[in-house]
JSON list of C-alpha atoms in Angstrom, two decimals:
[
{"chain": "A", "resi": 37, "resn": "UNK", "atom": "CA", "xyz": [57.46, 20.36, 128.46]},
{"chain": "A", "resi": 38, "resn": "UNK", "atom": "CA", "xyz": [54.41, 22.76, 128.12]},
{"chain": "A", "resi": 39, "resn": "UNK", "atom": "CA", "xyz": [54.33, 25.64, 130.19]},
{"chain": "A", "resi": 40, "resn": "UNK", "atom": "CA", "xyz": [50.94, 24.20, 131.50]},
{"chain": "A", "resi": 41, "resn": "UNK", "atom": "CA", "xyz": [49.17, 20.53, 131.32]},
{"chain": "A", "resi": 42, "resn": "UNK", "atom": "CA", "xyz": [47.37, 19.64, 128.61]},
{"chain": "A", "resi": 43, "resn": "UNK", "atom": "CA", "xyz": [44.20, 19.22, 130.75]},
{"chain": "A", "resi": 44, "resn": "UNK", "atom": "CA", "xyz": [44.46, 22.78, 131.78]},
{"chain": "A", "resi": 45, "resn": "UNK", "atom": "CA", "xyz": [43.84, 23.93, 128.30]},
{"chain": "A", "resi": 46, "resn": "UNK", "atom": "CA", "xyz": [41.16, 21.38, 127.99]},
{"chain": "A", "resi": 47, "resn": "UNK", "atom": "CA", "xyz": [39.51, 22.93, 131.20]},
{"chain": "A", "resi": 48, "resn": "UNK", "atom": "CA", "xyz": [39.79, 26.34, 129.84]},
{"chain": "A", "resi": 49, "resn": "UNK", "atom": "CA", "xyz": [38.18, 25.59, 126.87]},
{"chain": "A", "resi": 50, "resn": "UNK", "atom": "CA", "xyz": [35.35, 23.77, 128.73]},
{"chain": "A", "resi": 51, "resn": "UNK", "atom": "CA", "xyz": [34.79, 26.40, 131.02]},
{"chain": "A", "resi": 52, "resn": "UNK", "atom": "CA", "xyz": [34.96, 29.13, 128.25]},
{"chain": "A", "resi": 53, "resn": "UNK", "atom": "CA", "xyz": [32.21, 27.24, 126.25]},
{"chain": "A", "resi": 54, "resn": "UNK", "atom": "CA", "xyz": [30.19, 27.08, 129.46]},
{"chain": "A", "resi": 55, "resn": "UNK", "atom": "CA", "xyz": [26.65, 28.71, 129.57]},
{"chain": "A", "resi": 56, "resn": "UNK", "atom": "CA", "xyz": [27.34, 30.51, 132.81]},
{"chain": "A", "resi": 57, "resn": "UNK", "atom": "CA", "xyz": [30.64, 31.85, 131.85]},
{"chain": "A", "resi": 58, "resn": "UNK", "atom": "CA", "xyz": [29.07, 33.11, 128.31]},
{"chain": "A", "resi": 59, "resn": "UNK", "atom": "CA", "xyz": [26.32, 35.00, 130.32]},
{"chain": "A", "resi": 60, "resn": "UNK", "atom": "CA", "xyz": [28.88, 36.52, 132.53]},
{"chain": "A", "resi": 61, "resn": "UNK", "atom": "CA", "xyz": [31.27, 37.77, 129.80]},
{"chain": "A", "resi": 62, "resn": "UNK", "atom": "CA", "xyz": [28.22, 38.84, 127.84]},
{"chain": "A", "resi": 63, "resn": "UNK", "atom": "CA", "xyz": [26.99, 40.88, 130.59]},
{"chain": "A", "resi": 64, "resn": "UNK", "atom": "CA", "xyz": [30.56, 42.23, 131.35]},
{"chain": "A", "resi": 65, "resn": "UNK", "atom": "CA", "xyz": [32.06, 42.77, 128.18]},
{"chain": "A", "resi": 66, "resn": "UNK", "atom": "CA", "xyz": [28.96, 42.85, 125.41]},
{"chain": "A", "resi": 67, "resn": "UNK", "atom": "CA", "xyz": [30.29, 40.40, 123.39]},
{"chain": "A", "resi": 68, "resn": "UNK", "atom": "CA", "xyz": [30.36, 36.49, 123.52]},
{"chain": "A", "resi": 69, "resn": "UNK", "atom": "CA", "xyz": [33.90, 35.16, 124.44]},
{"chain": "A", "resi": 70, "resn": "UNK", "atom": "CA", "xyz": [36.09, 33.92, 121.99]},
{"chain": "A", "resi": 71, "resn": "UNK", "atom": "CA", "xyz": [37.42, 30.53, 123.02]},
{"chain": "A", "resi": 72, "resn": "UNK", "atom": "CA", "xyz": [38.92, 29.04, 119.90]},
{"chain": "A", "resi": 73, "resn": "UNK", "atom": "CA", "xyz": [42.21, 29.92, 121.36]},
{"chain": "A", "resi": 74, "resn": "UNK", "atom": "CA", "xyz": [41.97, 27.84, 124.06]},
{"chain": "A", "resi": 75, "resn": "UNK", "atom": "CA", "xyz": [41.06, 25.13, 121.85]},
{"chain": "A", "resi": 76, "resn": "UNK", "atom": "CA", "xyz": [43.96, 26.03, 119.50]},
{"chain": "A", "resi": 77, "resn": "UNK", "atom": "CA", "xyz": [46.44, 25.89, 122.45]},
{"chain": "A", "resi": 78, "resn": "UNK", "atom": "CA", "xyz": [45.23, 22.40, 123.60]},
{"chain": "A", "resi": 79, "resn": "UNK", "atom": "CA", "xyz": [45.65, 20.96, 120.34]},
{"chain": "A", "resi": 80, "resn": "UNK", "atom": "CA", "xyz": [49.19, 22.64, 119.92]},
{"chain": "A", "resi": 81, "resn": "UNK", "atom": "CA", "xyz": [50.02, 21.30, 123.77]},
{"chain": "A", "resi": 82, "resn": "UNK", "atom": "CA", "xyz": [49.05, 17.40, 122.50]},
{"chain": "A", "resi": 83, "resn": "UNK", "atom": "CA", "xyz": [51.20, 17.64, 119.37]},
{"chain": "A", "resi": 84, "resn": "UNK", "atom": "CA", "xyz": [53.80, 18.90, 121.65]},
{"chain": "A", "resi": 85, "resn": "UNK", "atom": "CA", "xyz": [53.72, 16.26, 123.88]},
{"chain": "A", "resi": 86, "resn": "UNK", "atom": "CA", "xyz": [52.86, 13.36, 120.81]},
{"chain": "A", "resi": 87, "resn": "UNK", "atom": "CA", "xyz": [55.67, 14.27, 118.71]},
{"chain": "A", "resi": 88, "resn": "UNK", "atom": "CA", "xyz": [57.98, 17.31, 120.07]},
{"chain": "A", "resi": 89, "resn": "UNK", "atom": "CA", "xyz": [56.49, 19.16, 117.03]},
{"chain": "A", "resi": 90, "resn": "UNK", "atom": "CA", "xyz": [58.54, 22.75, 116.74]},
{"chain": "A", "resi": 91, "resn": "UNK", "atom": "CA", "xyz": [55.89, 24.46, 115.37]},
{"chain": "A", "resi": 92, "resn": "UNK", "atom": "CA", "xyz": [53.38, 23.61, 117.80]},
{"chain": "A", "resi": 93, "resn": "UNK", "atom": "CA", "xyz": [55.98, 24.30, 120.62]},
{"chain": "A", "resi": 94, "resn": "UNK", "atom": "CA", "xyz": [56.13, 27.76, 119.28]},
{"chain": "A", "resi": 95, "resn": "UNK", "atom": "CA", "xyz": [52.55, 28.54, 118.66]},
{"chain": "A", "resi": 96, "resn": "UNK", "atom": "CA", "xyz": [51.83, 27.38, 122.28]},
{"chain": "A", "resi": 97, "resn": "UNK", "atom": "CA", "xyz": [54.72, 29.67, 123.85]},
{"chain": "A", "resi": 98, "resn": "UNK", "atom": "CA", "xyz": [53.73, 32.48, 121.63]},
{"chain": "A", "resi": 99, "resn": "UNK", "atom": "CA", "xyz": [50.33, 32.23, 123.01]},
{"chain": "A", "resi": 100, "resn": "UNK", "atom": "CA", "xyz": [51.20, 32.09, 126.47]},
{"chain": "A", "resi": 101, "resn": "UNK", "atom": "CA", "xyz": [53.50, 35.37, 126.02]},
{"chain": "A", "resi": 102, "resn": "UNK", "atom": "CA", "xyz": [50.65, 37.21, 124.51]},
{"chain": "A", "resi": 103, "resn": "UNK", "atom": "CA", "xyz": [48.13, 36.20, 127.76]},
{"chain": "A", "resi": 104, "resn": "UNK", "atom": "CA", "xyz": [50.71, 37.36, 129.87]},
{"chain": "A", "resi": 105, "resn": "UNK", "atom": "CA", "xyz": [51.28, 40.53, 127.92]},
{"chain": "A", "resi": 106, "resn": "UNK", "atom": "CA", "xyz": [47.51, 40.81, 127.82]},
{"chain": "A", "resi": 107, "resn": "UNK", "atom": "CA", "xyz": [46.92, 40.69, 131.67]},
{"chain": "A", "resi": 108, "resn": "UNK", "atom": "CA", "xyz": [49.86, 43.35, 132.39]},
{"chain": "A", "resi": 109, "resn": "UNK", "atom": "CA", "xyz": [48.46, 45.83, 129.87]},
{"chain": "A", "resi": 110, "resn": "UNK", "atom": "CA", "xyz": [45.98, 47.11, 132.32]},
{"chain": "A", "resi": 111, "resn": "UNK", "atom": "CA", "xyz": [46.74, 49.56, 134.94]},
{"chain": "A", "resi": 112, "resn": "UNK", "atom": "CA", "xyz": [45.72, 49.21, 138.44]},
{"chain": "A", "resi": 113, "resn": "UNK", "atom": "CA", "xyz": [42.58, 50.76, 139.38]},
{"chain": "A", "resi": 114, "resn": "UNK", "atom": "CA", "xyz": [43.95, 52.59, 142.67]},
{"chain": "A", "resi": 115, "resn": "UNK", "atom": "CA", "xyz": [47.62, 54.39, 143.30]},
{"chain": "A", "resi": 116, "resn": "UNK", "atom": "CA", "xyz": [49.58, 52.24, 145.89]},
{"chain": "A", "resi": 117, "resn": "UNK", "atom": "CA", "xyz": [50.82, 53.63, 148.94]},
{"chain": "A", "resi": 118, "resn": "UNK", "atom": "CA", "xyz": [54.37, 53.85, 149.90]},
{"chain": "A", "resi": 119, "resn": "UNK", "atom": "CA", "xyz": [53.52, 54.21, 153.57]},
{"chain": "A", "resi": 120, "resn": "UNK", "atom": "CA", "xyz": [50.52, 54.33, 155.52]},
{"chain": "A", "resi": 121, "resn": "UNK", "atom": "CA", "xyz": [48.79, 57.61, 156.17]},
{"chain": "A", "resi": 122, "resn": "UNK", "atom": "CA", "xyz": [50.14, 59.85, 159.27]},
{"chain": "A", "resi": 123, "resn": "UNK", "atom": "CA", "xyz": [46.94, 59.32, 161.38]},
{"chain": "A", "resi": 124, "resn": "UNK", "atom": "CA", "xyz": [46.47, 55.59, 160.88]},
{"chain": "A", "resi": 125, "resn": "UNK", "atom": "CA", "xyz": [46.16, 54.88, 163.94]},
{"chain": "A", "resi": 126, "resn": "UNK", "atom": "CA", "xyz": [43.39, 57.59, 164.85]},
{"chain": "A", "resi": 127, "resn": "UNK", "atom": "CA", "xyz": [39.83, 56.04, 165.69]},
{"chain": "A", "resi": 128, "resn": "UNK", "atom": "CA", "xyz": [37.39, 56.05, 162.59]},
{"chain": "A", "resi": 129, "resn": "UNK", "atom": "CA", "xyz": [34.46, 57.94, 164.47]},
{"chain": "A", "resi": 130, "resn": "UNK", "atom": "CA", "xyz": [37.09, 61.00, 164.94]},
{"chain": "A", "resi": 131, "resn": "UNK", "atom": "CA", "xyz": [36.84, 64.05, 162.40]},
{"chain": "A", "resi": 132, "resn": "UNK", "atom": "CA", "xyz": [39.65, 64.44, 160.69]},
{"chain": "A", "resi": 133, "resn": "UNK", "atom": "CA", "xyz": [41.34, 67.83, 159.54]},
{"chain": "A", "resi": 134, "resn": "UNK", "atom": "CA", "xyz": [40.42, 68.56, 155.91]}
]
């Protein structure tokens, strides 16, 4: 069984090719989105479901691994706290000592 349903890959490909997404991606990143990977994943998913193609299975799993690694590559913007600040219960209007 593929990691996602094949319709998910089809929807992601259609979404990626949409004008609104292309405009937002160009505004945020300065380049048009590369949507070919979603189409390739969709075709590999269909080949996997149709004929249990081992090459399509490996290509799809590798693409999913790369997608997960790409998400994990960026560090969080803020450092996470281990505990709340010592004066968390004080009202916000009070001046805090520096």
